[in-house]
Amino acid sequence: MKKINQFINGKEHLSKSSRFGDIFNPAKGEKIGEVSFANKDDVQLAIDSARAAFPSWAQTPPLTRSRILFKFKELILRDMDKLALELTNEHGKILSDSTGSVTRGMEVVEFACGIPHLLKGEFSENVGSAIDSWSIRQPLGISVGISPFNFPAMVPMWMFVISIACGNCFILKPSEKDPSVPMMLAELLKEAGLPDGVFNVINGDKEAVDLLITDPHIESVSFVGSTPVAEYIYHTSSKHNKRVQSLGGAKNHMVVMPDADLDQVIDGLIGAGYGSAGERCMALSVAVAVGDVGDRLIEKLTPRVQSLKVGPGTDPEVEMGPLISKVHLQKVQSYVDKGVSEGADLLVDGRSIALQGYEDGYFIGGCLFDNVKQDMTIYKEEIFGPVLSVVRQQSFDDALNLINDHEFGNGTTIYTRDGDTARSFTNQCKIGMVGVNVPIPVPMAFHSFGGWKRSLFGDHAMHGMDGVRFFTKLKTITSRWPTGIRKGAEFIIPTMK
Ligand code: NAD
């Protein structure tokens, strides 16, 4: 049985803590390892090693940092199959999806390889007579990242890759549910030539998180996870004077207009609603059928949901793996129960699925509800499972208002052939990431990822230029050279002539 420890100062660190968490293979429902939960001494050691590494890393030329990232990218490609398999073993998603998610993380590395260019500042000559002024961006110090279970490679890479490219040192607190892949990434960074102490992994739970986000030596906190925790992290870290980007939960709607290409709509809903068993923050969990499209949509969608191939993520024929844990399975099942008791029509019921050889796995089949109403629990709350709700609305305006009234604002999409409708939608929706005939409009690494409303607390989204801004602070220098011009003391606020 594997034992996951801490990664501090370039090597595995054995904690003296007696606390640990169990790691499961969700397809089999069996324990496959344990992860040590860091104590105060471990957290202190990680902070000390990051502090010791920071001065020299901050002064390392961006081009040198970029070359380490180039090497890191090569190593990710070399180990792609191993990373994906470990990810599937602990998370459950299908292997091709695991590979895709590591690739999305690697794209952030590719973006950050351009850090010498991205960090170029601004220069103004002659802001006054023989006076020049320029602005540069310098690293913050030590950054902390706290990540969720559903993307154990990609989400940490959104954070730490940009942070270290900008010259910071980083402490990652990954999810305790699937901690192996972050540890593998730490080893790859070391192999790529990253100096010891620049990247550290603290495994653990709330105890480690609270120590990190209140420590005076931590400059920034990046969080991705559920909204209640995101809000707590934002408030606590801000109170301790840290820069914070804190991303929370979601309820993503697809608007289906009557003129949409229904085959494209169905493909989009199946992939984005049920892919990764709905455990994606950009999963589509609500289809808003506008006007008379509802019956046609249901007719085509129902058989596709019924025929979803559910099974272990390592089987190449399978389309949807298990949920992450028994507790989460029970939570998703109870949402389906609630949907039925609140009066929605359950057209496809995946609750009683049984898979030969995987009887203890955390499986649920695809579920489909019709006639879901705005005040129902399954509409209001994030389920984070393979449960799609169809809500019927009379008009485009009703659909738009529905989306804008929801507490979450992560992603949305509209399917239509009408350019005016699409433009009105992208212009008026109160959502951070918007698609037009695209089911999961996840911004690429060179754009930035982030929602609105209670899906993001803070001012900055992840990666892209928002990431570079978040992980650097601005310094503006005004300089007169040579010093020959003497005007004597001035008793007014200096004005440039
Ligand atoms: P979670 O909030 O339970 O945990 C996230 C991280 O916070 C983990 O590392 C966990 O150990 C830590 N944590 C949990 N409770 C804590 C507490 N009380 N105090 C301090 N730290 C705590 O989330 P999860 O179940 O791992 O992930 C699923 C959630 O993440 C979903 O809500 C999903 O929408 C969200 N998510 C959002 C995005 C996004 O970009 N907005 C991306 C991925 C996942």
Coordinates of C-alpha atoms and ligand atoms in Angstrom, one line a residue:
M1 CA 0.0 0.0 0.0
K2 CA 1.5 3.4 -1.0
K3 CA 2.3 6.1 1.5
I4 CA 2.3 9.7 0.3
N5 CA 4.5 12.1 2.4
Q6 CA 5.5 15.7 2.0
F7 CA 7.8 17.2 -0.6
I8 CA 10.0 19.9 1.0
N9 CA 13.2 21.5 -0.1
G10 CA 13.6 19.2 -3.1
K11 CA 13.0 15.9 -1.4
E12 CA 10.4 13.7 0.2
H13 CA 10.0 14.6 3.8
L14 CA 8.6 12.2 6.4
S15 CA 6.3 13.9 8.8
K16 CA 6.1 13.1 12.5
S17 CA 2.4 13.7 12.3
S18 CA 0.2 10.8 13.3
R19 CA -2.7 12.1 11.2
F20 CA -3.3 10.7 7.7
G21 CA -6.1 10.3 5.2
D22 CA -7.0 7.2 3.1
I23 CA -6.6 7.1 -0.6
F24 CA -9.1 5.0 -2.6
N25 CA -9.4 3.5 -6.0
P26 CA -13.0 4.8 -6.7
A27 CA -13.7 2.2 -9.4
K28 CA -13.1 -0.7 -7.0
G29 CA -14.1 1.1 -3.8
E30 CA -10.9 -0.1 -2.1
K31 CA -8.2 1.6 -0.1
I32 CA -4.9 1.8 -2.0
G33 CA -2.8 4.1 0.2
E34 CA -2.5 6.7 2.9
V35 CA -1.5 10.3 2.7
S36 CA 0.2 11.9 5.7
F37 CA -1.5 15.1 7.1
A38 CA 1.1 17.8 7.7
N39 CA 1.5 19.3 11.1
K40 CA 2.8 22.7 12.3
D41 CA 6.5 21.6 12.0
D42 CA 6.1 20.4 8.4
V43 CA 4.4 23.7 7.4
Q44 CA 7.1 25.7 9.1
L45 CA 9.8 23.6 7.3
A46 CA 8.2 24.3 3.9
I47 CA 7.9 28.0 4.6
D48 CA 11.5 28.1 5.8
S49 CA 12.8 26.3 2.7
A50 CA 10.8 28.5 0.4
R51 CA 12.1 31.7 2.2
A52 CA 15.7 30.4 1.9
A53 CA 15.3 29.7 -1.8
F54 CA 13.5 33.0 -2.7
P55 CA 16.3 35.6 -2.9
S56 CA 18.3 33.6 -5.5
W57 CA 15.3 32.4 -7.5
A58 CA 13.9 35.9 -7.7
Q59 CA 17.2 37.1 -9.1
T60 CA 17.5 34.2 -11.6
P61 CA 17.1 35.6 -15.1
P62 CA 13.6 34.8 -16.5
L63 CA 15.3 33.1 -19.5
T64 CA 16.9 30.6 -17.2
R65 CA 13.6 30.0 -15.4
S66 CA 12.0 29.6 -18.8
R67 CA 14.6 26.9 -19.8
I68 CA 13.7 24.9 -16.7
L69 CA 10.1 25.1 -17.7
F70 CA 10.9 23.9 -21.2
K71 CA 12.6 20.9 -19.7
F72 CA 9.7 20.4 -17.3
K73 CA 7.4 20.2 -20.4
E74 CA 9.6 17.6 -22.0
L75 CA 9.4 15.5 -18.8
I76 CA 5.6 15.8 -18.6
L77 CA 5.4 14.4 -22.2
R78 CA 7.8 11.6 -21.4
D79 CA 5.8 10.6 -18.3
M80 CA 2.3 11.4 -19.7
D81 CA 1.0 7.8 -19.6
K82 CA 2.2 7.3 -16.0
L83 CA 0.7 10.6 -14.9
A84 CA -2.6 9.8 -16.6
L85 CA -2.8 6.3 -15.2
E86 CA -2.1 7.4 -11.6
L87 CA -4.7 10.2 -12.0
T88 CA -7.3 7.7 -13.2
N89 CA -6.5 5.2 -10.4
E90 CA -7.1 7.8 -7.7
H91 CA -9.7 10.0 -9.3
G92 CA -11.7 7.6 -11.5
K93 CA -12.0 9.6 -14.7
I94 CA -11.4 7.8 -18.0
L95 CA -7.8 7.6 -19.2
S96 CA -8.2 9.8 -22.3
D97 CA -9.7 12.5 -20.1
S98 CA -6.9 12.2 -17.6
T99 CA -4.4 12.6 -20.5
G100 CA -6.4 15.6 -21.7
S101 CA -6.3 17.3 -18.3
V102 CA -2.6 16.9 -17.9
T103 CA -2.2 18.3 -21.4
R104 CA -4.3 21.4 -20.4
G105 CA -1.9 21.8 -17.5
M106 CA 1.1 21.4 -19.8
E107 CA -0.3 24.2 -21.9
V108 CA 0.2 26.6 -19.0
V109 CA 3.9 25.5 -19.0
E110 CA 4.1 26.3 -22.7
F111 CA 2.6 29.7 -22.0
A112 CA 5.0 30.3 -19.1
C113 CA 8.0 29.4 -21.2
G114 CA 7.5 32.9 -22.7
I115 CA 8.0 34.5 -19.3
P116 CA 10.9 36.8 -20.5
H117 CA 8.6 38.4 -22.9
L118 CA 5.6 38.4 -20.6
L119 CA 7.5 40.2 -17.9
K120 CA 8.7 43.0 -20.2
G121 CA 7.8 46.3 -18.6
E122 CA 6.8 49.7 -19.9
F123 CA 9.2 52.6 -20.6
S124 CA 8.6 56.3 -21.2
E125 CA 11.4 58.5 -22.3
N126 CA 11.4 62.2 -21.2
V127 CA 8.4 62.2 -18.8
G128 CA 10.1 65.5 -17.8
S129 CA 13.2 67.2 -19.1
A130 CA 15.8 64.4 -19.3
I131 CA 13.7 62.3 -16.9
D132 CA 12.7 58.8 -17.8
S133 CA 10.2 56.5 -16.2
W134 CA 9.6 52.8 -16.4
S135 CA 7.5 50.1 -14.8
I136 CA 8.5 46.6 -14.0
R137 CA 6.9 43.6 -12.3
Q138 CA 8.7 41.8 -9.6
P139 CA 7.9 38.6 -7.8
L140 CA 5.9 38.7 -4.6
G141 CA 7.8 36.1 -2.4
I142 CA 6.1 32.9 -1.3
S143 CA 2.8 31.9 -2.9
V144 CA 0.4 29.2 -1.6
G145 CA -2.0 27.1 -3.7
I146 CA -4.8 25.0 -2.5
S147 CA -6.4 22.7 -5.1
P148 CA -9.5 20.5 -5.5
F149 CA -9.7 16.7 -6.2
N150 CA -11.2 16.9 -9.7
F151 CA -8.1 18.2 -11.5
P152 CA -5.0 17.1 -9.5
A153 CA -2.6 18.0 -12.3
M154 CA -4.2 20.8 -14.3
V155 CA -5.5 23.1 -11.5
P156 CA -2.2 23.1 -9.5
M157 CA -0.4 23.9 -12.8
W158 CA -2.7 26.9 -13.4
M159 CA -1.1 28.2 -10.2
F160 CA 2.4 27.1 -9.5
V161 CA 3.7 27.3 -13.1
I162 CA 3.0 31.0 -13.5
S163 CA 4.1 31.7 -9.9
I164 CA 7.5 30.2 -10.2
A165 CA 8.0 31.5 -13.8
C166 CA 7.5 35.0 -12.2
G167 CA 10.2 34.3 -9.7
N168 CA 8.2 33.3 -6.6
C169 CA 8.6 30.2 -4.5
F170 CA 5.5 28.0 -4.1
I171 CA 3.8 25.8 -1.5
L172 CA 1.1 23.5 -2.9
K173 CA -1.6 22.0 -0.7
P174 CA -3.3 19.5 -3.1
S175 CA -6.5 17.6 -2.4
E176 CA -6.0 14.8 0.1
K177 CA -8.2 12.6 -2.1
D178 CA -5.7 12.2 -5.0
P179 CA -2.3 13.4 -3.9
S180 CA 0.0 11.2 -6.0
V181 CA 0.1 13.2 -9.2
P182 CA 1.1 16.5 -7.6
M183 CA 4.0 14.6 -5.9
M184 CA 5.0 13.2 -9.3
L185 CA 5.0 16.8 -10.7
A186 CA 7.2 17.9 -7.8
E187 CA 9.8 15.2 -8.8
L188 CA 9.6 16.2 -12.4
L189 CA 10.3 19.8 -11.5
K190 CA 13.3 18.7 -9.5
E191 CA 14.6 16.6 -12.5
A192 CA 14.1 19.6 -14.7
G193 CA 16.6 21.5 -12.6
L194 CA 14.4 23.6 -10.4
P195 CA 16.4 24.7 -7.3
D196 CA 15.4 23.0 -4.0
G197 CA 12.9 25.0 -2.0
V198 CA 11.3 26.8 -4.9
F199 CA 8.4 24.2 -5.1
N200 CA 7.1 22.4 -2.1
V201 CA 4.1 20.1 -1.5
I202 CA 2.3 20.1 1.9
N203 CA -0.2 17.3 2.0
G204 CA -3.0 17.6 4.6
D205 CA -6.3 19.1 5.4
K206 CA -7.8 22.2 7.0
E207 CA -5.1 22.3 9.7
A208 CA -2.3 22.8 7.2
V209 CA -4.4 25.2 5.1
D210 CA -5.1 27.4 8.1
L211 CA -1.5 27.5 9.1
L212 CA -0.5 28.5 5.5
I213 CA -3.1 31.2 4.9
T214 CA -2.4 33.0 8.2
D215 CA 1.4 32.9 8.2
P216 CA 2.9 36.3 7.8
H217 CA 5.6 35.1 5.3
I218 CA 3.0 34.0 2.7
E219 CA 2.3 36.8 0.2
S220 CA -0.4 35.2 -2.0
V221 CA -3.1 32.5 -1.8
S222 CA -4.6 30.8 -4.9
F223 CA -7.6 28.6 -4.2
V224 CA -9.9 26.4 -6.3
G225 CA -12.6 24.3 -4.7
S226 CA -16.2 24.6 -3.4
T227 CA -17.8 28.0 -2.8
P228 CA -18.1 27.9 1.0
V229 CA -14.4 27.0 1.3
A230 CA -13.5 29.5 -1.4
E231 CA -15.3 32.3 0.5
Y232 CA -13.6 31.3 3.8
I233 CA -10.2 31.2 2.2
Y234 CA -10.8 34.6 0.6
H235 CA -11.9 36.3 3.8
T236 CA -9.3 34.7 6.1
S237 CA -6.3 35.2 3.7
S238 CA -7.4 38.8 3.0
K239 CA -7.6 39.5 6.7
H240 CA -4.0 38.3 6.9
N241 CA -3.1 40.8 4.2
K242 CA -2.5 38.4 1.4
R243 CA -3.3 38.8 -2.3
V244 CA -6.1 36.2 -3.0
Q245 CA -7.6 34.5 -6.1
S246 CA -10.3 32.1 -4.8
L247 CA -12.4 30.1 -7.3
G248 CA -15.5 28.3 -6.2
G249 CA -18.4 26.2 -7.5
A250 CA -20.6 26.4 -10.5
K251 CA -23.9 25.7 -12.2
N252 CA -23.3 26.0 -15.9
H253 CA -26.3 26.4 -18.3
M254 CA -26.5 25.7 -22.0
V255 CA -29.2 27.7 -23.7
V256 CA -30.8 25.8 -26.6
M257 CA -32.5 28.1 -29.1
P258 CA -35.2 26.6 -31.4
D259 CA -32.9 27.1 -34.4
A260 CA -29.9 25.2 -32.9
D261 CA -28.4 22.2 -34.6
L262 CA -29.8 19.6 -32.3
D263 CA -27.3 16.9 -33.1
Q264 CA -24.5 19.3 -32.1
V265 CA -26.5 20.2 -29.0
I266 CA -26.9 16.6 -27.9
D267 CA -23.2 15.8 -28.5
G268 CA -22.3 18.9 -26.4
L269 CA -24.7 18.0 -23.6
I270 CA -23.5 14.4 -23.4
G271 CA -19.8 15.2 -23.3
A272 CA -20.0 18.3 -21.1
G273 CA -22.8 17.0 -18.8
Y274 CA -21.6 13.5 -18.2
G275 CA -17.9 13.6 -19.0
S276 CA -15.8 13.0 -15.9
A277 CA -19.1 12.0 -14.3
G278 CA -20.1 15.6 -14.1
E279 CA -17.2 16.4 -11.7
R280 CA -15.9 19.4 -13.6
C281 CA -16.4 23.0 -12.6
M282 CA -17.2 23.7 -16.3
A283 CA -19.7 20.7 -16.5
L284 CA -23.0 21.6 -18.1
S285 CA -25.6 20.8 -15.5
V286 CA -28.6 22.7 -16.9
A287 CA -30.0 22.8 -20.4
V288 CA -32.4 25.7 -20.9
A289 CA -34.8 24.7 -23.7
V290 CA -36.2 27.9 -25.3
G291 CA -39.6 28.0 -27.0
D292 CA -40.8 24.8 -28.7
V293 CA -37.4 23.0 -28.7
G294 CA -37.9 21.2 -25.4
D295 CA -39.8 18.1 -26.7
R296 CA -37.4 17.6 -29.6
L297 CA -34.5 18.0 -27.3
I298 CA -35.8 15.4 -24.8
E299 CA -36.6 12.9 -27.6
K300 CA -33.1 12.9 -28.8
L301 CA -31.3 13.3 -25.5
T302 CA -33.0 10.5 -23.5
P303 CA -31.7 7.5 -25.4
R304 CA -28.2 8.9 -25.5
V305 CA -28.2 9.3 -21.7
Q306 CA -29.6 5.8 -21.3
S307 CA -26.9 4.3 -23.4
L308 CA -23.9 6.0 -21.7
K309 CA -21.1 3.4 -21.1
V310 CA -20.3 3.5 -17.5
G311 CA -17.3 1.6 -16.0
P312 CA -13.7 1.8 -14.7
G313 CA -11.7 4.6 -16.3
T314 CA -9.0 2.2 -17.4
D315 CA -11.4 0.5 -19.9
P316 CA -11.0 2.2 -23.3
E317 CA -14.6 1.5 -24.2
V318 CA -16.0 3.4 -21.2
E319 CA -17.3 7.0 -21.4
M320 CA -18.0 7.7 -17.8
G321 CA -16.1 6.5 -14.7
P322 CA -17.1 6.5 -11.0
L323 CA -17.5 9.4 -8.6
I324 CA -14.6 10.2 -6.3
S325 CA -15.9 8.7 -3.0
K326 CA -18.7 6.8 -1.3
V327 CA -19.7 10.0 0.6
H328 CA -19.9 11.9 -2.7
L329 CA -21.9 9.1 -4.4
Q330 CA -24.4 9.2 -1.5
K331 CA -24.6 13.0 -1.8
V332 CA -25.3 12.8 -5.6
Q333 CA -27.9 10.0 -5.1
S334 CA -29.7 12.1 -2.4
Y335 CA -29.9 15.1 -4.9
V336 CA -31.6 12.8 -7.3
D337 CA -34.0 11.7 -4.6
K338 CA -34.7 15.3 -3.8
G339 CA -35.4 16.2 -7.4
V340 CA -38.0 13.5 -7.6
S341 CA -39.6 14.5 -4.2
E342 CA -39.7 18.2 -5.3
G343 CA -41.6 17.2 -8.5
A344 CA -39.2 17.2 -11.4
D345 CA -39.6 14.4 -14.0
L346 CA -36.8 11.9 -13.7
L347 CA -36.5 10.5 -17.3
V348 CA -33.3 8.5 -16.8
D349 CA -32.5 7.1 -13.4
G350 CA -28.9 6.0 -12.9
R351 CA -29.1 5.4 -9.2
S352 CA -29.3 1.6 -9.3
I353 CA -26.5 0.8 -11.7
A354 CA -24.7 -2.5 -11.0
L355 CA -21.3 -3.3 -12.6
Q356 CA -20.1 -6.9 -12.5
G357 CA -16.6 -7.1 -10.9
Y358 CA -17.0 -3.5 -9.6
E359 CA -19.8 -3.9 -7.1
D360 CA -18.0 -1.8 -4.5
G361 CA -17.1 1.1 -6.9
Y362 CA -18.7 4.5 -6.5
F363 CA -20.7 4.3 -9.7
I364 CA -23.9 6.1 -10.7
G365 CA -25.4 6.1 -14.2
G366 CA -26.4 9.2 -16.1
C367 CA -29.5 10.9 -14.7
L368 CA -31.8 13.2 -16.7
F369 CA -34.5 15.4 -15.3
D370 CA -37.1 17.3 -17.3
N371 CA -39.4 20.2 -16.1
V372 CA -37.0 21.4 -13.5
K373 CA -38.0 24.7 -11.9
Q374 CA -36.0 27.6 -10.6
D375 CA -36.9 27.0 -6.9
M376 CA -35.9 23.4 -6.8
T377 CA -32.8 22.3 -4.9
I378 CA -31.4 20.4 -7.9
Y379 CA -31.6 23.7 -9.9
K380 CA -30.1 25.9 -7.2
E381 CA -27.2 23.8 -5.9
E382 CA -24.1 22.4 -7.5
I383 CA -24.5 18.6 -7.6
F384 CA -21.1 17.7 -9.1
G385 CA -22.3 14.5 -10.6
P386 CA -23.8 13.1 -13.9
V387 CA -27.2 14.8 -13.4
L388 CA -28.6 17.0 -16.1
S389 CA -31.6 19.2 -15.6
V390 CA -33.7 20.5 -18.4
V391 CA -35.5 23.8 -17.7
R392 CA -38.1 25.0 -20.2
Q393 CA -38.4 28.8 -20.9
Q394 CA -40.6 30.7 -23.2
S395 CA -38.1 33.2 -24.7
F396 CA -34.5 34.2 -25.0
D397 CA -35.0 36.9 -22.4
D398 CA -36.4 34.4 -19.9
A399 CA -33.4 32.2 -20.4
L400 CA -31.0 35.0 -20.0
N401 CA -32.7 36.3 -16.8
L402 CA -32.6 32.7 -15.4
I403 CA -28.9 32.5 -15.9
N404 CA -28.2 36.0 -14.6
D405 CA -30.3 35.3 -11.4
H406 CA -28.3 32.2 -10.5
E407 CA -25.8 32.7 -7.6
F408 CA -22.9 31.1 -9.7
G409 CA -21.3 32.7 -12.8
N410 CA -18.6 30.3 -13.9
G411 CA -19.4 29.2 -17.5
T412 CA -22.3 29.1 -19.9
T413 CA -23.0 28.5 -23.6
I414 CA -25.6 29.2 -26.2
Y415 CA -26.5 27.0 -29.2
T416 CA -28.0 28.9 -32.1
R417 CA -27.5 29.7 -35.7
D418 CA -28.5 33.3 -35.2
G419 CA -25.6 35.8 -34.9
D420 CA -27.7 38.5 -33.3
T421 CA -29.0 36.2 -30.6
A422 CA -25.4 34.9 -29.9
R423 CA -24.1 38.4 -29.7
S424 CA -26.8 39.6 -27.3
F425 CA -26.1 36.6 -25.1
T426 CA -22.3 37.0 -24.9
N427 CA -22.9 40.7 -24.3
Q428 CA -25.5 40.5 -21.6
C429 CA -24.8 37.4 -19.6
K430 CA -23.3 37.8 -16.1
I431 CA -20.9 34.9 -16.5
G432 CA -17.1 34.7 -16.7
M433 CA -16.6 32.1 -19.5
V434 CA -19.0 32.0 -22.4
G435 CA -19.4 29.7 -25.4
V436 CA -21.2 30.0 -28.7
N437 CA -21.9 26.5 -30.1
V438 CA -19.1 25.3 -27.9
P439 CA -20.0 23.1 -24.9
I440 CA -17.1 23.7 -22.5
P441 CA -15.7 27.2 -23.2
V442 CA -12.6 26.8 -21.1
P443 CA -10.1 29.5 -21.9
M444 CA -6.7 28.4 -23.2
A445 CA -3.6 29.0 -21.1
F446 CA -2.8 32.3 -22.8
H447 CA -6.2 33.7 -21.9
S448 CA -7.4 33.7 -18.2
F449 CA -9.8 31.3 -16.4
G450 CA -12.3 32.6 -14.0
G451 CA -16.0 33.0 -13.2
W452 CA -18.2 35.8 -11.9
K453 CA -20.5 36.2 -8.9
R454 CA -20.0 33.4 -6.3
S455 CA -17.7 31.4 -8.6
L456 CA -14.7 33.7 -7.9
F457 CA -13.7 35.8 -5.0
G458 CA -10.8 38.2 -5.7
D459 CA -9.7 40.4 -8.6
H460 CA -7.7 38.0 -10.7
A461 CA -8.5 34.9 -12.7
M462 CA -6.0 32.1 -13.2
H463 CA -3.2 31.9 -15.8
G464 CA -2.9 34.1 -18.9
M465 CA -1.9 37.7 -18.2
D466 CA -4.2 37.8 -15.2
G467 CA -1.9 35.1 -13.7
V468 CA 1.2 37.1 -14.5
R469 CA -0.3 40.2 -12.8
F470 CA -1.5 38.3 -9.8
F471 CA 2.0 36.7 -9.1
T472 CA 3.9 40.0 -9.5
K473 CA 3.9 43.4 -8.0
L474 CA 4.3 46.6 -9.9
K475 CA 7.2 49.0 -9.4
T476 CA 7.5 52.3 -11.2
I477 CA 10.9 54.0 -11.3
T478 CA 11.4 57.7 -12.3
S479 CA 15.0 58.6 -13.0
R480 CA 17.0 61.7 -13.8
W481 CA 20.5 61.0 -15.3
P482 CA 23.0 62.7 -15.4
T483 CA 22.6 64.4 -12.1
G484 CA 24.1 67.7 -13.5
I485 CA 20.9 69.7 -13.5
R486 CA 20.4 71.3 -10.1
K487 CA 17.2 73.2 -9.2
G488 CA 17.6 73.3 -5.5
A489 CA 14.9 72.2 -3.1
E490 CA 11.3 72.3 -4.3
F491 CA 8.4 72.8 -1.9
I492 CA 5.6 71.8 -4.2
I493 CA 4.6 68.3 -5.4
P494 CA 7.0 67.8 -8.2
T495 CA 5.5 68.5 -11.7
M496 CA 7.2 67.4 -14.8
K497 CA 8.3 70.1 -17.2
Ligands
NAD1 P1 -13.3 21.4 -1.5 O1 -13.6 22.8 -1.3 O2 -13.9 20.4 -0.6 O3 -11.7 21.2 -1.3 C1 -10.7 22.0 -2.0 C2 -9.4 22.1 -1.2 O4 -9.7 22.8 0.0 C3 -8.8 20.8 -0.8 O5 -7.4 20.9 -1.0 C4 -9.3 20.6 0.6 O6 -8.3 19.9 1.4 C5 -9.3 22.0 1.1 N1 -10.4 22.2 2.2 C6 -11.6 21.6 2.2 N2 -12.3 22.1 3.3 C7 -11.5 23.0 3.9 C8 -11.7 23.9 5.0 N3 -12.9 23.8 5.7 N4 -10.8 24.7 5.3 C9 -9.6 24.8 4.6 N5 -9.4 24.0 3.5 C10 -10.3 23.1 3.1 O7 -13.5 21.0 -3.0 P2 -13.4 19.6 -3.8 O8 -14.5 18.8 -3.3 O9 -12.0 19.1 -3.7 O10 -13.6 20.1 -5.3 C11 -14.8 20.2 -5.9 C12 -15.3 21.7 -5.9 O11 -14.3 22.4 -6.6 C13 -16.5 21.9 -6.7 O12 -17.3 22.8 -6.0 C14 -16.1 22.5 -8.0 O13 -17.0 23.3 -8.7 C15 -14.9 23.3 -7.6 N6 -14.0 23.6 -8.7 C16 -14.0 24.8 -9.2 C17 -13.2 25.2 -10.2 C18 -13.2 26.6 -10.8 O14 -12.3 26.8 -11.6 N7 -14.1 27.4 -10.4 C19 -12.3 24.2 -10.8 C20 -12.3 22.9 -10.2 C21 -13.2 22.6 -9.2

